[in-house]
């Protein structure tokens, strides 16, 4: 559980700018964002520095990839009125926090992150024995902690990074949340809540600390959160004291596991650029039809008269994403009896994919034609994000002894 349940309302996620997004991104990640943006305060950013941790040799593609990705976000319906959209490298606070966190992060924690060795193995053609690559999960921690985000939507492969973030935050709070006169300051802060609330706070704290009552902890957090007349510093003390520690300056986030994308690619494997089996969101409709027509089917269907088995056909996996029960029944029956041919079978699918992409592409065209609007959206988002991150960094500098006057 997050150490700041009240802040779980804030969601933060980043995406590397890999260029044009495809249906795998849409069904796997973006549809989830579309839902989250209505439920939480969301920050979504272009992780351009992250891209450089692996692709530092190809800076020439970066700019185009960034704008392509932002346009795709907007085209699928990520709404800059609901979510704050920004570019990582424009909020220098990420870099500063990364540096400051690096002071307290044991090397072993980074070396043990599973993606470190995995990715080095997988991307053998790149030299990833770099400082930046080792530190990239910590950069991600800085991304998250700069906004004191409570929830981080990630795929399975990124859960370890959120876990690292929690450990780093805990260590940070342990090192810098203890201050001289903490107990006395807590007592003063409690009094500021007024008699009734003070009594409630003390009861909840006792219930949590003596009986491990998680409900009491949640209620206590809500109580502190709703106080109007106390400073952020005092709130941090009250959260910390509730849990039996010092001030909580950087709350521990929770991973919000995005269900693994069921989106199959053109070859039946997971859709991914590295398998070259994608349909991009801005793929031309004829090209979409062509790619789907060329998709391999059950090899048993050599001739039109040979019956097949949808379970052995990658096309069937797409029907399961796109088609209703009637069409699916029709596929099952027609395939097994050789009642339909494969091209016939693919027709409703082609129509469904084209139909899904048409409105996305229409919106993408509008944004492409008004790139100034796209820049404005990003500028506004970046300013909003920077303001939040700036506040965190002011406190971080303070507790690390860096606020000289
Ligand atoms: N590392 C993530 C990826 O490769 C992207 C990312 C960067 C991110 N910073 C983040 C995701 C912060 C969530 C939160 O996909
Ligand atoms: Fe696949 Fe459809 Fe052909 Fe059967 S009929 S093999 S499900 S494409």
Tab-separated table of N, CA and C in Angstrom, residues 181-249:
chain	number	residue	atom	x	y	z
A	181	UNK	N	13.769	17.577	16.915
A	181	UNK	CA	12.499	18.030	17.488
A	181	UNK	C	11.283	17.513	16.754
A	182	UNK	N	11.416	16.367	16.072
A	182	UNK	CA	10.298	15.825	15.283
A	182	UNK	C	9.042	15.638	16.139
A	183	UNK	N	9.232	14.963	17.292
A	183	UNK	CA	8.060	14.661	18.129
A	183	UNK	C	7.323	15.936	18.526
A	184	UNK	N	8.085	16.938	18.919
A	184	UNK	CA	7.465	18.196	19.356
A	184	UNK	C	6.720	18.849	18.198
A	185	UNK	N	7.335	18.778	17.015
A	185	UNK	CA	6.678	19.377	15.846
A	185	UNK	C	5.385	18.644	15.508
A	186	UNK	N	5.424	17.327	15.675
A	186	UNK	CA	4.209	16.547	15.427
A	186	UNK	C	3.121	16.978	16.411
A	187	UNK	N	3.500	17.114	17.650
A	187	UNK	CA	2.507	17.497	18.664
A	187	UNK	C	1.877	18.844	18.327
A	188	UNK	N	2.714	19.782	17.902
A	188	UNK	CA	2.180	21.097	17.527
A	188	UNK	C	1.219	20.968	16.349
A	189	UNK	N	1.639	20.148	15.364
A	189	UNK	CA	0.799	19.974	14.167
A	189	UNK	C	-0.539	19.340	14.543
A	190	UNK	N	-0.494	18.379	15.459
A	190	UNK	CA	-1.739	17.721	15.888
A	190	UNK	C	-2.686	18.756	16.494
A	191	UNK	N	-2.117	19.613	17.302
A	191	UNK	CA	-2.976	20.628	17.960
A	191	UNK	C	-3.626	21.544	16.943
A	192	UNK	N	-2.886	21.815	15.878
A	192	UNK	CA	-3.430	22.735	14.856
A	192	UNK	C	-4.690	22.187	14.192
A	193	UNK	N	-4.906	20.879	14.330
A	193	UNK	CA	-6.091	20.286	13.684
A	193	UNK	C	-7.363	20.560	14.472
A	194	UNK	N	-7.206	21.059	15.695
A	194	UNK	CA	-8.396	21.261	16.527
A	194	UNK	C	-8.618	20.049	17.420
A	195	UNK	N	-9.329	20.288	18.498
A	195	UNK	CA	-9.483	19.268	19.545
A	195	UNK	C	-10.030	17.947	19.037
A	196	UNK	N	-11.129	18.052	18.305
A	196	UNK	CA	-11.838	16.846	17.882
A	196	UNK	C	-10.963	16.007	16.945
A	197	UNK	N	-10.400	16.679	15.963
A	197	UNK	CA	-9.553	15.970	15.004
A	197	UNK	C	-8.289	15.431	15.651
A	198	UNK	N	-7.761	16.187	16.595
A	198	UNK	CA	-6.545	15.755	17.276
A	198	UNK	C	-6.806	14.434	18.008
A	199	UNK	N	-7.940	14.383	18.647
A	199	UNK	CA	-8.290	13.178	19.395
A	199	UNK	C	-8.430	11.998	18.429
A	200	UNK	N	-9.129	12.261	17.326
A	200	UNK	CA	-9.333	11.216	16.320
A	200	UNK	C	-7.987	10.738	15.763
A	201	UNK	N	-7.116	11.695	15.459
A	201	UNK	CA	-5.804	11.350	14.912
A	201	UNK	C	-5.047	10.435	15.877
A	202	UNK	N	-5.043	10.816	17.147
A	202	UNK	CA	-4.312	10.012	18.141
A	202	UNK	C	-4.887	8.601	18.250
A	203	UNK	N	-6.201	8.521	18.173
A	203	UNK	CA	-6.835	7.200	18.243
A	203	UNK	C	-6.446	6.337	17.045
A	204	UNK	N	-6.521	6.958	15.869
A	204	UNK	CA	-6.219	6.195	14.648
A	204	UNK	C	-4.756	5.748	14.647
A	205	UNK	N	-3.896	6.639	15.087
A	205	UNK	CA	-2.462	6.305	15.115
A	205	UNK	C	-2.217	5.126	16.046
A	206	UNK	N	-2.896	5.170	17.198
A	206	UNK	CA	-2.731	4.074	18.150
A	206	UNK	C	-3.268	2.769	17.550
A	207	UNK	N	-4.435	2.862	16.931
A	207	UNK	CA	-5.037	1.661	16.335
A	207	UNK	C	-4.128	1.043	15.278
A	208	UNK	N	-3.526	1.909	14.482
A	208	UNK	CA	-2.652	1.369	13.435
A	208	UNK	C	-1.387	0.794	14.042
A	209	UNK	N	-0.788	1.542	14.940
A	209	UNK	CA	0.516	1.099	15.445
A	209	UNK	C	0.418	-0.055	16.427
A	210	UNK	N	-0.654	-0.092	17.194
A	210	UNK	CA	-0.758	-1.177	18.177
A	210	UNK	C	-1.420	-2.411	17.589
A	211	UNK	N	-2.389	-2.183	16.684
A	211	UNK	CA	-3.137	-3.333	16.187
A	211	UNK	C	-2.945	-3.579	14.694
A	212	UNK	N	-2.097	-2.769	14.055
A	212	UNK	CA	-1.876	-2.953	12.616
A	212	UNK	C	-3.137	-2.755	11.791
A	213	UNK	N	-4.028	-1.905	12.287
A	213	UNK	CA	-5.314	-1.691	11.615
A	213	UNK	C	-5.139	-0.797	10.370
A	214	UNK	N	-5.122	-1.434	9.201
A	214	UNK	CA	-4.886	-0.679	7.954
A	214	UNK	C	-5.988	0.328	7.669
A	215	UNK	N	-7.176	-0.046	8.068
A	215	UNK	CA	-8.320	0.858	7.882
A	215	UNK	C	-8.063	2.171	8.630
A	216	UNK	N	-7.533	2.030	9.826
A	216	UNK	CA	-7.238	3.215	10.638
A	216	UNK	C	-6.184	4.087	9.952
A	217	UNK	N	-5.218	3.428	9.318
A	217	UNK	CA	-4.176	4.187	8.612
A	217	UNK	C	-4.795	4.996	7.473
A	218	UNK	N	-5.675	4.336	6.714
A	218	UNK	CA	-6.333	5.025	5.594
A	218	UNK	C	-7.165	6.210	6.079
A	219	UNK	N	-7.923	5.949	7.131
A	219	UNK	CA	-8.759	7.021	7.669
A	219	UNK	C	-7.882	8.171	8.174
A	220	UNK	N	-6.780	7.797	8.820
A	220	UNK	CA	-5.851	8.808	9.323
A	220	UNK	C	-5.301	9.666	8.199
A	221	UNK	N	-4.939	9.014	7.094
A	221	UNK	CA	-4.437	9.756	5.935
A	221	UNK	C	-5.479	10.738	5.422
A	222	UNK	N	-6.701	10.227	5.318
A	222	UNK	CA	-7.775	11.079	4.804
A	222	UNK	C	-7.977	12.273	5.735
A	223	UNK	N	-7.909	11.999	7.016
A	223	UNK	CA	-8.077	13.069	8.004
A	223	UNK	C	-7.020	14.155	7.787
A	224	UNK	N	-5.773	13.723	7.666
A	224	UNK	CA	-4.685	14.693	7.490
A	224	UNK	C	-4.850	15.433	6.160
A	225	UNK	N	-5.196	14.665	5.154
A	225	UNK	CA	-5.331	15.273	3.822
A	225	UNK	C	-6.345	16.405	3.827
A	226	UNK	N	-7.403	16.217	4.569
A	226	UNK	CA	-8.489	17.193	4.528
A	226	UNK	C	-8.256	18.420	5.409
A	227	UNK	N	-7.126	18.460	6.089
A	227	UNK	CA	-6.836	19.639	6.908
A	227	UNK	C	-6.490	20.817	6.015
A	228	UNK	N	-7.155	21.912	6.243
A	228	UNK	CA	-6.929	23.070	5.382
A	228	UNK	C	-5.847	23.999	5.944
A	229	UNK	N	-5.696	23.979	7.254
A	229	UNK	CA	-4.884	25.038	7.855
A	229	UNK	C	-3.485	24.635	8.266
A	230	UNK	N	-2.999	23.505	7.729
A	230	UNK	CA	-1.637	23.151	8.124
A	230	UNK	C	-0.741	23.042	6.897
A	231	UNK	N	0.522	23.267	7.109
A	231	UNK	CA	1.479	23.324	5.998
A	231	UNK	C	1.765	21.916	5.474
A	232	UNK	N	2.331	21.897	4.273
A	232	UNK	CA	2.716	20.630	3.673
A	232	UNK	C	3.714	19.899	4.575
A	233	UNK	N	4.658	20.649	5.114
A	233	UNK	CA	5.656	20.050	6.012
A	233	UNK	C	4.985	19.366	7.192
A	234	UNK	N	4.000	20.040	7.767
A	234	UNK	CA	3.294	19.443	8.893
A	234	UNK	C	2.502	18.214	8.462
A	235	UNK	N	1.919	18.287	7.279
A	235	UNK	CA	1.208	17.102	6.786
A	235	UNK	C	2.162	15.913	6.675
A	236	UNK	N	3.345	16.181	6.137
A	236	UNK	CA	4.330	15.096	6.007
A	236	UNK	C	4.679	14.522	7.371
A	237	UNK	N	4.769	15.399	8.377
A	237	UNK	CA	5.075	14.914	9.729
A	237	UNK	C	3.931	14.050	10.247
A	238	UNK	N	2.716	14.503	9.969
A	238	UNK	CA	1.557	13.756	10.482
A	238	UNK	C	1.419	12.403	9.779
A	239	UNK	N	1.667	12.374	8.484
A	239	UNK	CA	1.650	11.080	7.780
A	239	UNK	C	2.719	10.162	8.366
A	240	UNK	N	3.905	10.737	8.536
A	240	UNK	CA	5.029	9.931	9.027
A	240	UNK	C	4.768	9.398	10.417
A	241	UNK	N	4.262	10.273	11.281
A	241	UNK	CA	4.027	9.877	12.665
A	241	UNK	C	2.941	8.805	12.743
A	242	UNK	N	1.968	8.923	11.869
A	242	UNK	CA	0.903	7.917	11.782
A	242	UNK	C	1.505	6.531	11.556
A	243	UNK	N	2.509	6.478	10.712
A	243	UNK	CA	3.128	5.194	10.374
A	243	UNK	C	4.271	4.816	11.301
A	244	UNK	N	4.581	5.698	12.222
A	244	UNK	CA	5.619	5.368	13.191
A	244	UNK	C	7.024	5.720	12.736
A	245	UNK	N	7.153	6.601	11.755
A	245	UNK	CA	8.491	7.004	11.300
A	245	UNK	C	8.622	8.501	11.318
A	246	UNK	N	9.547	9.021	10.505
A	246	UNK	CA	9.731	10.461	10.399
A	246	UNK	C	8.816	11.033	9.333
A	247	UNK	N	9.164	12.222	8.849
A	247	UNK	CA	8.364	12.860	7.796
A	247	UNK	C	8.373	12.028	6.530
A	248	UNK	N	7.248	12.010	5.830
A	248	UNK	CA	7.210	11.337	4.536
A	248	UNK	C	7.254	12.401	3.458
A	249	UNK	N	8.434	12.593	2.923
A	249	UNK	CA	8.621	13.645	1.921
A	249	UNK	C	8.322	13.101	0.536
